[in-house]
mmCIF file of C-alpha atoms in Angstrom:
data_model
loop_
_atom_site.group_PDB
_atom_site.id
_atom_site.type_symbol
_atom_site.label_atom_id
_atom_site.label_comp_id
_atom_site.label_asym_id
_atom_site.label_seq_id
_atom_site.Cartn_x
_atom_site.Cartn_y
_atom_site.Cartn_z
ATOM 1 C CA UNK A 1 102.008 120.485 119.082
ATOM 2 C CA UNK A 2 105.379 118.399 119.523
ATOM 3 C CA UNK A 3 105.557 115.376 121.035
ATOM 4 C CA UNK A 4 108.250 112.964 121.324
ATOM 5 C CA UNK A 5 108.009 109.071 119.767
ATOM 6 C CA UNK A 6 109.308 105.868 121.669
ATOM 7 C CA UNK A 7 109.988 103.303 118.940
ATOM 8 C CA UNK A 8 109.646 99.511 120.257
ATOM 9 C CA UNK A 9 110.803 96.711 117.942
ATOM 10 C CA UNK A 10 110.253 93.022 118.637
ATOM 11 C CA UNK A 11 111.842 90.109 117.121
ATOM 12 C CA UNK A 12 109.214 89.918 114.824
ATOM 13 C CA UNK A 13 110.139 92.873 113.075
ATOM 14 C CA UNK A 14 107.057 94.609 113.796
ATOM 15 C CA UNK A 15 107.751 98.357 115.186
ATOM 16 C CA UNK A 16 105.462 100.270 117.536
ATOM 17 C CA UNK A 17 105.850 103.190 118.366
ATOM 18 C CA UNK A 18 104.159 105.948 120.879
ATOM 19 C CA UNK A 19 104.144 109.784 120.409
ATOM 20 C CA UNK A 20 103.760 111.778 123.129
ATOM 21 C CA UNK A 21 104.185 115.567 124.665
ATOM 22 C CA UNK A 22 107.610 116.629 125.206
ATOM 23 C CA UNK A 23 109.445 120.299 125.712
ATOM 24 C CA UNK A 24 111.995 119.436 122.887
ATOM 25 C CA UNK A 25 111.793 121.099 119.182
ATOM 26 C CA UNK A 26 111.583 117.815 117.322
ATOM 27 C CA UNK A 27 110.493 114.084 117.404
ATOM 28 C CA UNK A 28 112.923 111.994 119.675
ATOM 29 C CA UNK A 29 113.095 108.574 118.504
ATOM 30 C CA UNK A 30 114.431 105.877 120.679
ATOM 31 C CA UNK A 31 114.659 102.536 119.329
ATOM 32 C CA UNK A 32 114.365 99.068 121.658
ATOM 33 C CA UNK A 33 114.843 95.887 120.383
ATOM 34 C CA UNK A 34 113.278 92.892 122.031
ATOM 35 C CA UNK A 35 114.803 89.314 121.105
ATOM 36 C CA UNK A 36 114.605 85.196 122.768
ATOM 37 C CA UNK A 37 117.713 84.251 120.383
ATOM 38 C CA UNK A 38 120.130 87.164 120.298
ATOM 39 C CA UNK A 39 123.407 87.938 117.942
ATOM 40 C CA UNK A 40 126.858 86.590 119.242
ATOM 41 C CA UNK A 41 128.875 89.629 120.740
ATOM 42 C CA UNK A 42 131.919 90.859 122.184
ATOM 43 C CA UNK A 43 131.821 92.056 125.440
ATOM 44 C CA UNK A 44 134.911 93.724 125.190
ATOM 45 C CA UNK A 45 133.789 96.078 121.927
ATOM 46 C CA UNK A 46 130.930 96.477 119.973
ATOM 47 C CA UNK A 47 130.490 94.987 116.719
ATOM 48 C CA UNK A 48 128.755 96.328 113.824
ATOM 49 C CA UNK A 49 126.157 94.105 111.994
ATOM 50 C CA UNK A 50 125.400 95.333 108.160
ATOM 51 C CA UNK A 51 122.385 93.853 106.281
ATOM 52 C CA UNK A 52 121.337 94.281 102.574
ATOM 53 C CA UNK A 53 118.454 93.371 100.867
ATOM 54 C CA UNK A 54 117.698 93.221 97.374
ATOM 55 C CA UNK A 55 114.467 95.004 98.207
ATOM 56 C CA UNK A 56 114.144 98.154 99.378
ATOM 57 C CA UNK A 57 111.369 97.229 102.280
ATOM 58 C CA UNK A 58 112.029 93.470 102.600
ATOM 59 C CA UNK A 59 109.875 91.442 105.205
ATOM 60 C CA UNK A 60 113.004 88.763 105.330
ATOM 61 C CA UNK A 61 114.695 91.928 106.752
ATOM 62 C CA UNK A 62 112.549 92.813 109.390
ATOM 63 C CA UNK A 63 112.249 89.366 110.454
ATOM 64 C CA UNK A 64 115.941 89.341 111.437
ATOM 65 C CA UNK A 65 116.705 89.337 115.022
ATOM 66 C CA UNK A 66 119.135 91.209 116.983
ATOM 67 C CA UNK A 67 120.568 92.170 120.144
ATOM 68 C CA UNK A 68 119.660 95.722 120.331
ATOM 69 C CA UNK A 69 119.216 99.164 118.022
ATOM 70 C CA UNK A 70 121.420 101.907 118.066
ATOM 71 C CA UNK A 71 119.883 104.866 119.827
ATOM 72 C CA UNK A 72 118.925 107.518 117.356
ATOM 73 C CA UNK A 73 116.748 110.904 116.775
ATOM 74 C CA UNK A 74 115.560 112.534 114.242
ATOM 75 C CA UNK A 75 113.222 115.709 113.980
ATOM 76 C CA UNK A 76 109.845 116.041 112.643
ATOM 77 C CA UNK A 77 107.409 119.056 113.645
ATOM 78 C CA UNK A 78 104.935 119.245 110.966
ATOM 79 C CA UNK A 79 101.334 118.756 114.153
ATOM 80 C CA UNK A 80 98.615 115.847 113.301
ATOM 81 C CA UNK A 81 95.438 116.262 112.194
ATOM 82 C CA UNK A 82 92.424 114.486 110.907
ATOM 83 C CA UNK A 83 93.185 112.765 107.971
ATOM 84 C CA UNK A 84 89.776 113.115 106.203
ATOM 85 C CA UNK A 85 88.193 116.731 105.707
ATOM 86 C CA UNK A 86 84.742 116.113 107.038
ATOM 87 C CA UNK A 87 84.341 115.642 110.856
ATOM 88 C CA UNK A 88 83.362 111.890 112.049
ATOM 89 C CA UNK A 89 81.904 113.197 115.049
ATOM 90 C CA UNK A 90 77.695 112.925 115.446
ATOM 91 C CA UNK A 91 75.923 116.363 114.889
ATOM 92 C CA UNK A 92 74.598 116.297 117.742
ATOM 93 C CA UNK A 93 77.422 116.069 119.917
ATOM 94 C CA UNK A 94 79.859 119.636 120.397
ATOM 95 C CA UNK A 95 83.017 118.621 121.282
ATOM 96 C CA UNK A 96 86.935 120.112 122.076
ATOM 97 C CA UNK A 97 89.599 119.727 122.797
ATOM 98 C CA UNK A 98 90.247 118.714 127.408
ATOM 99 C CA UNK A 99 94.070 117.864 127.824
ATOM 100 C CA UNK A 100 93.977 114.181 126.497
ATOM 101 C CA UNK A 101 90.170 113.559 125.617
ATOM 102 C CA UNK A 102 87.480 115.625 124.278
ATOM 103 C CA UNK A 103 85.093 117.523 126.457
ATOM 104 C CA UNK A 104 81.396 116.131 124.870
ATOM 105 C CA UNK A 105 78.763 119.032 125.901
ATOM 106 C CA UNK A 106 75.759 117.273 124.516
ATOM 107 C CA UNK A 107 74.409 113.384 124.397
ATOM 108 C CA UNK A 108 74.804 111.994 120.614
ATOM 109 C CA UNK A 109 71.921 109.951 121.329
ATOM 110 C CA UNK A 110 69.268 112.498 122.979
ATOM 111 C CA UNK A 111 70.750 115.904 122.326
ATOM 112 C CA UNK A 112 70.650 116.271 126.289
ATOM 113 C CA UNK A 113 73.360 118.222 128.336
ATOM 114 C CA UNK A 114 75.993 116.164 129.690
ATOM 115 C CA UNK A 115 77.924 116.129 133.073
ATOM 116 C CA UNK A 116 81.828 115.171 133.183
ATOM 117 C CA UNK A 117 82.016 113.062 136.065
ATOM 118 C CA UNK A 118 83.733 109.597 137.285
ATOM 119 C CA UNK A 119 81.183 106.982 137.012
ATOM 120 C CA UNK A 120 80.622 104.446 139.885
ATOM 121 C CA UNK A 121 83.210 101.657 139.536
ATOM 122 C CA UNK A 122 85.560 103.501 137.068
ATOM 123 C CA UNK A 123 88.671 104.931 136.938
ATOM 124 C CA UNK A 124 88.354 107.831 133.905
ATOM 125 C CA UNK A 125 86.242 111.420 133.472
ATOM 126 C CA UNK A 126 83.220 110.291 131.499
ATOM 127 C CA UNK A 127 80.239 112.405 129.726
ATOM 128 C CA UNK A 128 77.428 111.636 131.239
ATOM 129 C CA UNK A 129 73.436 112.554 130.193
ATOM 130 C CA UNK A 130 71.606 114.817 132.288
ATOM 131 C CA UNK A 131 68.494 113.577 130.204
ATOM 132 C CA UNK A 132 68.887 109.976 129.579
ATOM 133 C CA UNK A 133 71.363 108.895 131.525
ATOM 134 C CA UNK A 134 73.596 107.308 128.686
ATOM 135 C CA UNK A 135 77.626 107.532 129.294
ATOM 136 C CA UNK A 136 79.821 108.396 125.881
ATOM 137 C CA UNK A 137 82.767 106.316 125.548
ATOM 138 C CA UNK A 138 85.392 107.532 123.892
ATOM 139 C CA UNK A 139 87.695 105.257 122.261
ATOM 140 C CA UNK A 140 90.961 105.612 119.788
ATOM 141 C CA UNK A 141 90.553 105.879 115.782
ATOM 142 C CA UNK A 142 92.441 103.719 113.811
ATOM 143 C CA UNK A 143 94.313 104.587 111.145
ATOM 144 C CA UNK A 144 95.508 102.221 108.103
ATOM 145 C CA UNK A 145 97.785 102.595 105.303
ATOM 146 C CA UNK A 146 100.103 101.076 102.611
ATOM 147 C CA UNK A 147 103.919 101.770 102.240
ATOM 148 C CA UNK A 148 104.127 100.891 98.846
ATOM 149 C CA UNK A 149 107.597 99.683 97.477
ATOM 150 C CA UNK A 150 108.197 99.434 93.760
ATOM 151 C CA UNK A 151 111.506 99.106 91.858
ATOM 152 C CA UNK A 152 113.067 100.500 95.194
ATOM 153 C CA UNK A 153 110.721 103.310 95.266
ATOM 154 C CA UNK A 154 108.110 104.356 97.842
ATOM 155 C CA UNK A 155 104.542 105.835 96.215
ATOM 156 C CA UNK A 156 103.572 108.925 97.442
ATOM 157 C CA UNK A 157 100.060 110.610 97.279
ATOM 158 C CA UNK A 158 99.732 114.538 96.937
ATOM 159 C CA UNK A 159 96.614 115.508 99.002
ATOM 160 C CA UNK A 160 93.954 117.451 97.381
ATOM 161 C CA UNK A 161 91.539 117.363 99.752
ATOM 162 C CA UNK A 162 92.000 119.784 103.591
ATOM 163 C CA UNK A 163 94.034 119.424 105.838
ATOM 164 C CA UNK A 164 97.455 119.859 104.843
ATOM 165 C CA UNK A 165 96.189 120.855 100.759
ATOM 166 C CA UNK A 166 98.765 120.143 98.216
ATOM 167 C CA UNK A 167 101.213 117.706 100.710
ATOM 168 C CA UNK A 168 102.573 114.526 100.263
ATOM 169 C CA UNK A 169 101.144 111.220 102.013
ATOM 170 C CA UNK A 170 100.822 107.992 101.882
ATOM 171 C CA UNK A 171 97.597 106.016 101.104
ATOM 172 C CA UNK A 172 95.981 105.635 104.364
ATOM 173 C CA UNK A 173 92.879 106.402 106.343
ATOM 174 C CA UNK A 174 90.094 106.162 108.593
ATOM 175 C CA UNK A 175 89.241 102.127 109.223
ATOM 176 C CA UNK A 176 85.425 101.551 108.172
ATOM 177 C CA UNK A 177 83.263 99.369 110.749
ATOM 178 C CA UNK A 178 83.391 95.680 109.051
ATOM 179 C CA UNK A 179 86.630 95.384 107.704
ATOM 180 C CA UNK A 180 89.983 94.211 108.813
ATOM 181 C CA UNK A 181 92.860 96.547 109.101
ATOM 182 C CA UNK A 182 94.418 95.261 106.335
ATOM 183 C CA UNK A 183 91.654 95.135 104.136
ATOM 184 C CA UNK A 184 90.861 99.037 105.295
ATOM 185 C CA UNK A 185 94.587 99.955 104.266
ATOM 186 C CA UNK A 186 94.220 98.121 100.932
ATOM 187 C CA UNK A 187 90.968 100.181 100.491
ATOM 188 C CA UNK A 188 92.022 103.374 101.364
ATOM 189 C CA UNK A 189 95.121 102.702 98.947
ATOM 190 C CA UNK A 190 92.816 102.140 95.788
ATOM 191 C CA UNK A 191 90.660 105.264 96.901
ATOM 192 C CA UNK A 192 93.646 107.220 96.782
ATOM 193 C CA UNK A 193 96.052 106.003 94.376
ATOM 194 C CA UNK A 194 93.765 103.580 92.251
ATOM 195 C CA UNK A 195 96.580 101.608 93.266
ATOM 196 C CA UNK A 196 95.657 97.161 93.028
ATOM 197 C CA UNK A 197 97.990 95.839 96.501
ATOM 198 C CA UNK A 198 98.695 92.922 97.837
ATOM 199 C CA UNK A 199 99.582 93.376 101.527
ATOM 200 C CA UNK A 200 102.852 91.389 102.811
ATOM 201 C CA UNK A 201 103.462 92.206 106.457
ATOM 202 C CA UNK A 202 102.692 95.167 109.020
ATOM 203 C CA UNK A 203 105.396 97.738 109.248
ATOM 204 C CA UNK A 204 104.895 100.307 111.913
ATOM 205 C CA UNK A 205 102.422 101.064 114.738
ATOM 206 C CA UNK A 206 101.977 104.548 115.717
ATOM 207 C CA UNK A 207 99.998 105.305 118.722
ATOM 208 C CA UNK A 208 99.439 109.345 119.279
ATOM 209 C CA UNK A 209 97.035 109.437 122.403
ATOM 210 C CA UNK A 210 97.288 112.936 122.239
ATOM 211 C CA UNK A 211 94.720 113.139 119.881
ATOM 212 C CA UNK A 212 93.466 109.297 120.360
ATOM 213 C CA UNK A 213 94.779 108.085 116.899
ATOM 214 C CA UNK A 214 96.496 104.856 115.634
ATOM 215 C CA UNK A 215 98.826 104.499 112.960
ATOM 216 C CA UNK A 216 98.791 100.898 111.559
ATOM 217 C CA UNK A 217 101.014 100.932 108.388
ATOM 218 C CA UNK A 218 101.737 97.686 106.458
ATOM 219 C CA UNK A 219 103.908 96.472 103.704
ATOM 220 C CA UNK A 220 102.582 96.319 100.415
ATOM 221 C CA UNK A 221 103.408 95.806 96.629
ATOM 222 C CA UNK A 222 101.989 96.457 93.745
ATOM 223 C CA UNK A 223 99.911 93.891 91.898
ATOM 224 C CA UNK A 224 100.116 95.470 88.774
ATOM 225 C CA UNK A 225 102.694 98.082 87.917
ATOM 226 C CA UNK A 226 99.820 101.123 87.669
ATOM 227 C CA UNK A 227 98.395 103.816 90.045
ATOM 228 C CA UNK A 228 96.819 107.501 89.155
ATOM 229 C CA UNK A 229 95.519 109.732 91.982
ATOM 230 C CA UNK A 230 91.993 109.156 93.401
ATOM 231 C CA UNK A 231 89.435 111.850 94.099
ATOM 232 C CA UNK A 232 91.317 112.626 96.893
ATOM 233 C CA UNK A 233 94.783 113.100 95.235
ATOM 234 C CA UNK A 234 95.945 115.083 92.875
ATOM 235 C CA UNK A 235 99.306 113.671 92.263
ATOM 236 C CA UNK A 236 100.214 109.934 92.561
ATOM 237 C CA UNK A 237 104.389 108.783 92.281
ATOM 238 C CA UNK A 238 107.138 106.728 93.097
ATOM 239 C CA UNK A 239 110.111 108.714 95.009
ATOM 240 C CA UNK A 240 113.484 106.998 95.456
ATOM 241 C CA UNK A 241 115.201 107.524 99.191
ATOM 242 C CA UNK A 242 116.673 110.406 98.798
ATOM 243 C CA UNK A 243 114.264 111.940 96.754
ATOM 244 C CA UNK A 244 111.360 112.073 99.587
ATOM 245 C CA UNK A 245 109.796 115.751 100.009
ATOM 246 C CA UNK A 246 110.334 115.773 104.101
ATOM 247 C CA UNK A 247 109.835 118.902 104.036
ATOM 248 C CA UNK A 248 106.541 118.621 102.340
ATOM 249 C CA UNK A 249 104.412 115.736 104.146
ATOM 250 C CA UNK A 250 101.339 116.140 104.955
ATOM 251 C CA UNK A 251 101.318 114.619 109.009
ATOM 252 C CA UNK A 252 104.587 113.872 111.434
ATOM 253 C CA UNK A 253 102.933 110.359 111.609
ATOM 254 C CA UNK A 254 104.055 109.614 107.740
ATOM 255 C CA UNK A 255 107.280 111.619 108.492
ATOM 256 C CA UNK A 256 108.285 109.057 111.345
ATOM 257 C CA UNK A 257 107.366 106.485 109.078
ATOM 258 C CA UNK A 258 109.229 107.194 105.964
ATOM 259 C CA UNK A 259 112.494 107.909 108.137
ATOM 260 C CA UNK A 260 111.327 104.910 109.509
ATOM 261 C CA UNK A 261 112.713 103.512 106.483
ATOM 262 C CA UNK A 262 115.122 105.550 105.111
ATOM 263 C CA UNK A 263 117.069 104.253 108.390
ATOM 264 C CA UNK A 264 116.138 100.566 108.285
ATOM 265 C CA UNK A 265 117.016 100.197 104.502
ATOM 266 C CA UNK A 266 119.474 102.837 103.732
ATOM 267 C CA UNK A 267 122.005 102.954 106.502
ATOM 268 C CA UNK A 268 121.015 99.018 107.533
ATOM 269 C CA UNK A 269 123.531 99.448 109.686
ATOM 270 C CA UNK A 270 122.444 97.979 113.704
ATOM 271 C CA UNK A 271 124.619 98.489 116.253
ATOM 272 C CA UNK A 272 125.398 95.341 119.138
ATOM 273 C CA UNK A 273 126.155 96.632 122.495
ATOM 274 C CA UNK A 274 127.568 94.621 125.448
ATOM 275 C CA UNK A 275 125.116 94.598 128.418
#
């Protein structure tokens, strides 16, 4: 499945982005910048603006404001799954795959056949219980996770758990009910890289509605300089920028991500446009 990602950044820094269908081979990204006190600039050229940081991820960075982002692309066709191996989905309740939502055959509550049908007063196909009555509304999972920067390094998990076996990640998973994002990516980090964070800012969004998923990655550094690989990894460590295994990541979500910021803090090089 290929899709193509619009990437929206605000002056606060904070990137969203959207992945969608598209008949192209790779992930387009386009980048937007949104700002209330823009960069001088020359209307008669364009200037370039180059930042450094003495951080690799630096929140001061992403904080800066500009005029706009130089358009760019980059390709990523690895398809997105389920991040954990067991299915979240009730017993109960069959489901697959109908364009953008699932098709539910039978009620999670009753076990009744359902109807797909537009209730009274709404706008969207709903399951509906022959039995009970009850409607199933289905809503987006979130997804939360840690991009870990250490001595200008990024940590990495190697999955050991299906899908995508033996591929590189980073810490991040299924939000539990009762819990903040944050506090679900700084859990899923110490299940899976026994790794002690201390969150600084949000990152990246990453909404796929494809497959009703969102990406909410945030900032984080170590508290204390030690990880090893939880039950679900079997390899835990730090990879320098040009050391990332692109071609071995587990989901196109983490790939977007981690060019994400091999873009923002390697090249760190923003381009001001007239108009």
């Amino acid at each position: 499945m290929l899709k193509s990602v619009q990437i929206l950044g605000s002056s606060s820094g904070f990137l969203s982005l959207i992945l969608k269908k598209s008949h192209n081979s790779c992930y387009g990204l386009s980048f937007v910048a949104v700002s209330t006190n823009p960069l001088p600039y020359s209307t008669a050229r364009r200037h370039e603006i180059v930042s450094k940081t003495d951080s690799l991820v630096s929140p001061a960075f992403l904080t800066r404001r500009t005029r706009c982002f130089r358009a760019s692309r980059v390709c990523a066709t690895r398809s997105e799954s389920n991040q954990d191996a067991t299915s979240s989905h009730p017993s109960s309740a069959a489901v697959h795959s109908a364009g953008n939502v699932l098709k539910i055959s039978f009620c999670q509550w009753c076990g009744g056949q359902t109807k797909h049908e537009v209730p009274h007063g709404e706008e969207k196909m709903r399951a509906i219980c022959t039995v009970c009555g009850k409607i199933a509304y289905q809503n987006p999972k979130m997804v939360v996770g840690c991009l870990i920067e250490h001595d200008k390094k990024i940590l990495l998990c190697k999955r050991k758990i299906e899908p995508s076996y033996g591929l590189w990640t980073l810490p991040a998973g299924y939000m539990e009910i009762g819990e903040s994002a944050a506090e679900g990516a700084i859990r899923e980090t110490w299940e899976e890289a026994r790794a002690d964070v201390e969150v600084q800012s949000p990152f990246a969004q990453l909404d796929i509605p494809r497959i009703g998923q969102i990406y909410i990655i945030f900032l984080a550094k170590l508290k204390r300089p030690h990880f090893s690989p939880g039950p679900e990894s079997s390899e835990c460590r730090l990879f320098a920028l040009d050391e990332i295994p692109f071609d071995s990541l587990a989901f196109s979500s983490i790939s977007v991500t981690l060019q994400l910021v091999r873009f923002y803090f390697e090249h760190m090089t923003l381009i001001c446009l007239s108009n």
